[in-house]
Short mmCIF file of C-alpha atoms and ligand atoms in Angstrom, two decimals:
data_model
loop_
_atom_site.label_atom_id
_atom_site.label_comp_id
_atom_site.label_asym_id
_atom_site.label_seq_id
_atom_site.Cartn_x
_atom_site.Cartn_y
_atom_site.Cartn_z
CA MET K 238 117.17 97.13 80.96
CA LEU K 239 113.84 95.77 82.22
CA VAL K 240 113.16 92.42 80.59
CA SER K 241 111.24 89.24 81.26
CA ALA K 242 113.20 86.50 83.01
CA LYS K 243 112.83 84.06 80.13
CA GLU K 244 116.02 84.61 78.18
CA MET K 245 118.29 85.01 81.21
CA LEU K 246 116.97 81.74 82.68
CA THR K 247 117.18 79.78 79.44
CA LYS K 248 120.82 80.87 79.19
CA ALA K 249 121.44 80.02 82.85
CA LYS K 250 119.97 76.53 82.48
CA ALA K 251 122.07 75.85 79.38
CA GLY K 252 125.20 77.34 80.97
CA LYS K 253 124.74 75.54 84.33
CA TYR K 254 124.62 78.60 86.57
CA ALA K 255 121.79 80.34 88.40
CA VAL K 256 120.42 83.88 88.40
CA GLY K 257 119.71 85.33 91.84
CA GLN K 258 116.34 86.72 92.81
CA PHE K 259 116.85 89.29 95.54
CA ASN K 260 113.75 90.64 97.26
CA ILE K 261 113.39 94.40 97.60
CA ASN K 262 111.83 96.45 100.40
CA ASN K 263 112.58 100.08 99.61
CA LEU K 264 114.69 102.43 97.51
CA GLU K 265 117.99 101.58 99.22
CA TRP K 266 117.47 97.84 98.70
CA THR K 267 116.62 98.27 95.03
CA LYS K 268 119.53 100.62 94.37
CA ALA K 269 122.03 98.33 96.13
CA ILE K 270 120.95 95.28 94.11
CA LEU K 271 120.85 97.10 90.75
CA ILE K 272 124.28 98.70 91.23
CA THR K 273 125.80 95.38 92.27
CA ALA K 274 124.33 93.60 89.24
CA GLN K 275 125.80 96.27 86.97
CA GLU K 276 129.21 96.11 88.70
CA GLN K 277 129.24 92.32 88.40
CA ASN K 278 127.86 92.36 84.85
CA SER K 279 125.24 89.88 86.04
CA PRO K 280 121.58 89.42 85.14
CA VAL K 281 119.33 89.90 88.16
CA ILE K 282 115.75 89.40 89.29
CA LEU K 283 114.16 91.82 91.76
CA GLY K 284 111.59 89.96 93.86
CA VAL K 285 108.58 91.72 95.38
CA SER K 286 106.27 89.89 97.76
CA GLU K 287 102.69 91.09 98.01
CA GLY K 288 103.48 92.38 101.51
CA ALA K 289 106.52 94.32 100.30
CA GLY K 290 104.48 95.72 97.41
CA LYS K 291 101.90 97.00 99.88
CA TYR K 292 104.64 98.44 102.09
CA MET K 293 106.11 100.35 99.13
CA CYS K 294 102.67 101.95 98.46
CA GLY K 295 101.56 99.52 95.76
CA PHE K 296 102.81 97.68 92.68
CA LYS K 297 102.64 100.74 90.43
CA THR K 298 104.97 102.72 92.71
CA VAL K 299 107.37 99.76 92.68
CA ALA K 300 107.30 99.29 88.90
CA ASP K 301 107.71 103.01 88.22
CA MET K 302 110.54 103.31 90.77
CA VAL K 303 112.42 100.35 89.29
CA LYS K 304 112.02 101.57 85.71
CA ALA K 305 113.15 105.09 86.62
CA MET K 306 116.08 103.77 88.64
CA ILE K 307 117.26 101.58 85.76
CA GLU K 308 117.25 104.67 83.57
CA ASP K 309 118.80 107.11 86.06
CA LEU K 310 121.54 104.68 87.13
CA GLY K 311 122.28 103.64 83.54
CA ILE K 312 121.70 99.94 84.27
CA THR K 313 122.33 97.94 81.09
CA VAL K 314 122.37 94.38 82.49
CA PRO K 315 119.09 92.42 82.16
CA VAL K 316 116.77 93.10 85.11
CA ALA K 317 113.45 91.31 85.69
CA LEU K 318 110.90 92.76 88.12
CA HIS K 319 109.11 89.76 89.53
CA LEU K 320 106.15 89.20 91.86
CA ASP K 321 107.17 86.67 94.52
CA HIS K 322 104.57 84.11 95.73
CA GLY K 323 101.72 85.95 94.10
CA SER K 324 98.06 85.18 94.51
CA TYR K 325 95.99 84.91 91.34
CA GLU K 326 94.62 88.45 91.87
CA GLY K 327 98.07 89.79 92.85
CA ALA K 328 99.59 88.41 89.64
CA LYS K 329 96.98 90.22 87.57
CA LYS K 330 97.60 93.47 89.47
CA CYS K 331 101.36 93.26 88.87
CA ILE K 332 100.84 92.59 85.19
CA ALA K 333 98.70 95.74 84.99
CA ALA K 334 101.27 97.74 86.98
CA GLY K 335 104.10 96.96 84.55
CA PHE K 336 106.04 94.08 86.16
CA SER K 337 108.04 92.04 83.65
CA SER K 338 107.59 88.74 85.46
CA VAL K 339 105.18 87.16 87.95
CA MET K 340 104.99 84.12 90.16
CA PHE K 341 101.61 82.55 90.70
CA ASP K 342 101.87 80.37 93.77
CA GLY K 343 98.95 77.97 93.46
CA SER K 344 100.69 75.28 95.52
CA HIS K 345 98.05 75.43 98.28
CA TYR K 346 95.24 74.64 95.79
CA PRO K 347 94.35 71.10 94.75
CA ILE K 348 96.49 70.30 91.68
CA GLU K 349 93.51 70.63 89.27
CA GLU K 350 92.85 74.19 90.43
CA ASN K 351 96.56 75.06 90.39
CA ILE K 352 96.67 73.82 86.77
CA GLU K 353 93.55 75.74 85.75
CA LYS K 354 94.68 79.08 87.18
CA THR K 355 98.29 78.68 86.03
CA LYS K 356 97.04 77.89 82.52
CA GLU K 357 95.03 81.09 82.34
CA LEU K 358 98.05 83.13 83.47
CA VAL K 359 100.30 81.39 80.90
CA GLY K 360 97.99 82.72 78.18
CA ILE K 361 98.07 86.28 79.54
CA CYS K 362 101.85 86.32 80.11
CA ASP K 363 102.59 84.81 76.68
CA GLU K 364 100.58 87.48 74.97
CA LEU K 365 102.41 90.26 76.81
CA GLY K 366 105.89 88.71 76.65
CA LEU K 367 106.15 88.31 80.43
CA SER K 368 107.68 85.39 82.30
CA LEU K 369 105.64 83.26 84.68
CA GLU K 370 106.81 81.13 87.61
CA ALA K 371 104.55 78.41 89.01
CA GLU K 372 104.91 76.34 92.17
CA VAL K 373 104.34 72.71 93.08
CA GLY K 374 104.87 71.34 96.58
CA SER K 375 105.35 73.99 99.22
CA ILE K 376 108.30 75.93 100.57
CA GLY K 377 108.45 75.48 104.33
CA GLY K 378 108.38 78.32 106.85
CA GLU K 379 106.83 81.74 106.45
CA GLU K 380 107.48 84.71 104.19
CA ASP K 381 105.35 87.82 104.47
CA GLY K 382 102.33 85.86 105.64
CA VAL K 383 102.74 83.07 103.05
CA VAL K 384 103.08 79.93 105.16
CA GLY K 385 104.08 76.52 103.79
CA ALA K 386 104.26 73.08 105.35
CA GLY K 387 107.33 72.23 103.30
CA GLU K 388 106.21 69.03 101.61
CA CYS K 389 108.33 67.82 98.69
CA ALA K 390 106.82 68.24 95.25
CA ASP K 391 105.42 65.28 93.30
CA PRO K 392 107.57 65.09 90.12
CA ASN K 393 104.57 64.04 88.02
CA GLU K 394 102.64 67.11 89.14
CA CYS K 395 105.70 69.21 88.26
CA LYS K 396 105.63 67.76 84.77
CA MET K 397 101.92 68.61 84.42
CA ILE K 398 102.54 72.24 85.39
CA ALA K 399 105.72 72.51 83.29
CA ASP K 400 103.80 71.27 80.24
CA LEU K 401 101.39 74.22 80.54
CA GLY K 402 104.19 76.42 79.18
CA VAL K 403 105.31 78.28 82.31
CA THR K 404 108.75 79.94 82.11
CA MET K 405 110.15 78.52 85.33
CA LEU K 406 109.04 76.14 88.03
CA ALA K 407 109.50 76.32 91.78
CA ALA K 408 109.36 72.92 93.44
CA GLY K 409 109.45 72.20 97.15
CA ILE K 410 112.49 69.99 97.82
CA GLY K 411 112.84 70.42 101.57
CA ASN K 412 113.75 74.12 101.32
CA ILE K 413 112.48 76.64 103.86
CA HIS K 414 112.01 80.42 103.91
CA GLY K 415 114.03 82.19 106.60
CA LYS K 416 116.75 80.64 108.77
CA TYR K 417 117.12 76.85 108.64
CA PRO K 418 116.58 74.97 111.93
CA GLU K 419 119.49 73.07 113.52
CA ASN K 420 117.86 69.73 112.69
CA TRP K 421 117.12 70.54 109.02
CA ALA K 422 117.31 67.40 106.87
CA GLY K 423 118.84 69.25 103.89
CA LEU K 424 117.62 69.46 100.31
CA SER K 425 116.09 66.36 98.75
CA PHE K 426 118.34 65.88 95.72
CA ASP K 427 116.46 62.70 94.78
CA THR K 428 113.29 64.73 94.37
CA LEU K 429 115.14 67.44 92.42
CA ASP K 430 116.75 64.86 90.15
CA ALA K 431 113.39 63.18 89.45
CA ILE K 432 111.80 66.57 88.67
CA GLN K 433 114.62 67.57 86.35
CA GLN K 434 114.44 64.22 84.50
CA LEU K 435 110.75 64.76 83.80
CA THR K 436 110.80 68.49 83.05
CA GLY K 437 113.91 68.60 80.83
CA ASP K 438 114.86 72.15 79.83
CA MET K 439 112.51 73.86 82.28
CA PRO K 440 114.52 76.24 84.53
CA LEU K 441 113.90 75.16 88.14
CA VAL K 442 113.68 77.63 91.01
CA LEU K 443 115.14 77.16 94.47
CA HIS K 444 113.40 79.28 97.09
CA GLY K 445 114.69 79.81 100.60
CA GLY K 446 118.24 80.56 99.43
CA THR K 447 119.27 82.00 102.82
CA GLY K 448 121.47 79.63 104.81
CA ILE K 449 121.74 76.78 102.28
CA PRO K 450 125.37 75.61 102.38
CA ALA K 451 127.45 76.45 99.28
CA GLU K 452 127.98 72.78 98.39
CA MET K 453 124.22 72.14 98.33
CA ILE K 454 123.68 75.24 96.18
CA LYS K 455 126.26 73.98 93.68
CA LYS K 456 124.74 70.52 93.58
CA ALA K 457 121.26 71.98 93.09
CA ILE K 458 122.55 74.04 90.13
CA SER K 459 124.12 70.92 88.64
CA LEU K 460 120.67 69.28 88.84
CA GLY K 461 118.85 71.99 86.90
CA VAL K 462 118.25 74.88 89.33
CA SER K 463 118.64 78.13 87.36
CA LYS K 464 117.05 80.70 89.69
CA ILE K 465 117.74 81.03 93.41
CA ASN K 466 115.73 83.30 95.70
CA VAL K 467 117.42 85.17 98.52
CA ASN K 468 115.55 87.44 100.90
CA THR K 469 116.31 86.95 104.61
CA GLU K 470 120.09 87.05 104.15
CA CYS K 471 120.01 90.64 102.85
CA GLN K 472 117.72 91.60 105.74
CA LEU K 473 120.14 90.06 108.25
CA SER K 474 123.21 91.77 106.79
CA PHE K 475 121.39 95.12 106.59
CA ALA K 476 120.27 94.82 110.23
CA ASP K 477 123.73 93.75 111.46
CA ALA K 478 125.48 96.68 109.78
CA THR K 479 122.88 99.18 110.97
CA ARG K 480 123.05 97.87 114.54
CA LYS K 481 126.84 98.16 114.53
CA TYR K 482 126.65 101.80 113.34
CA ILE K 483 124.25 102.72 116.14
CA GLU K 484 126.00 100.68 118.83
CA GLU K 485 129.23 102.46 117.97
CA GLY K 486 127.37 105.74 118.59
CA LYS K 487 128.01 106.98 115.05
CA ASP K 488 124.53 108.41 114.72
CA LEU K 489 125.41 110.75 117.60
CA GLN K 490 128.60 112.07 116.03
CA GLY K 491 128.28 115.17 113.82
CA LYS K 492 125.48 114.65 111.32
CA GLY K 493 125.59 110.89 111.72
CA PHE K 494 121.82 110.91 112.14
CA ASP K 495 121.37 111.96 108.49
CA PRO K 496 119.44 109.04 106.95
CA ARG K 497 121.85 109.00 104.02
CA LYS K 498 124.65 108.29 106.51
CA LEU K 499 122.62 106.11 108.87
CA LEU K 500 121.50 103.76 106.10
CA ALA K 501 124.85 103.67 104.26
CA PRO K 502 126.43 100.72 106.15
CA GLY K 503 123.28 98.62 105.62
CA PHE K 504 123.29 99.56 101.94
CA GLU K 505 126.93 98.44 101.60
CA ALA K 506 126.12 95.23 103.48
CA ILE K 507 123.37 94.35 101.01
CA LYS K 508 125.78 95.00 98.15
CA ALA K 509 128.34 92.63 99.71
CA THR K 510 125.74 89.89 100.25
CA VAL K 511 124.41 90.17 96.69
CA LYS K 512 127.95 90.09 95.25
CA GLU K 513 128.81 86.99 97.29
CA LYS K 514 125.65 85.21 96.06
CA MET K 515 126.24 86.15 92.42
CA GLU K 516 129.74 84.69 92.69
CA LEU K 517 128.41 81.48 94.27
CA PHE K 518 125.59 81.14 91.73
CA GLY K 519 128.00 81.68 88.82
CA SER K 520 126.08 84.59 87.24
CA VAL K 521 128.99 87.10 87.32
CA GLY K 522 129.89 88.22 83.79
CA LYS K 523 126.83 86.53 82.27
CA ALA K 524 124.79 89.66 81.45
P1 LIG A 688 114.88 83.34 102.14
O1 LIG A 688 114.25 84.48 102.84
O2 LIG A 688 114.96 82.12 102.98
O3 LIG A 688 116.18 83.71 101.51
O4 LIG A 688 113.89 82.94 100.94
C1 LIG A 688 113.66 83.82 99.89
C2 LIG A 688 112.62 83.32 98.96
O5 LIG A 688 112.49 82.16 98.70
C3 LIG A 688 111.71 84.30 98.34
O6 LIG A 688 110.63 83.69 97.74
#
């Protein structure tokens, strides 16, 4: 069932667990995540970066594929199709293409401009019943060309953006996209705590879910994080499983070169990663 992310995140915030956002890249990725969500009876958010949208031919192809897949696979758990780190124009395109949720990442604008653009999108999303994620402070590292310095969010600015009526708020708290460096200082729980105190019921979003130790994830959830984004970790497990298949020479045995066989270990690896995250985030059985 394709739905906005609002209800699933309100429930997650109240129930002190988090819903995973898993980014998709192609049909196999999408199918693996949807089937796992159904098996685990968990709500799920499919994330699509602007780069991934372009790769998959465009947002309309993505939206139509996801809707058809939900129907053909008989997926009954709540699924949100969400633009990840969208530009202002990208958010509007996804809304037109049939996404049920968008992120407008205005964190690189001065706060006044971030507020102005976010406010306009709140109006549009409210009217259409879509959920909207906004961002304050930046996520470090790089994801599909979106680069962030990684500065921690100002809690007062978070409050200003939360008060505009967004559905969920991503705040930089020392998190980074991609693998974490050896000398990473960890998440700033003081910042998270201050943001949560000021924003109350607002579901908070933790980006850069790959490689954050389980204890930190649990603490972040206890401090109001209700949505956690995971991208790189599925890419790593897919690549590892595919490499193993080829290194073992399986593509050279019989019809092992058939793409349906060649991509099967990577598909299973994504399923295992998504299941592990759903268990850690506490969303299993919460559909
Ligand atoms: P990772 O690639 O570090 O898991 O981050 C995902 C993310 O935050 C998507 O916006």
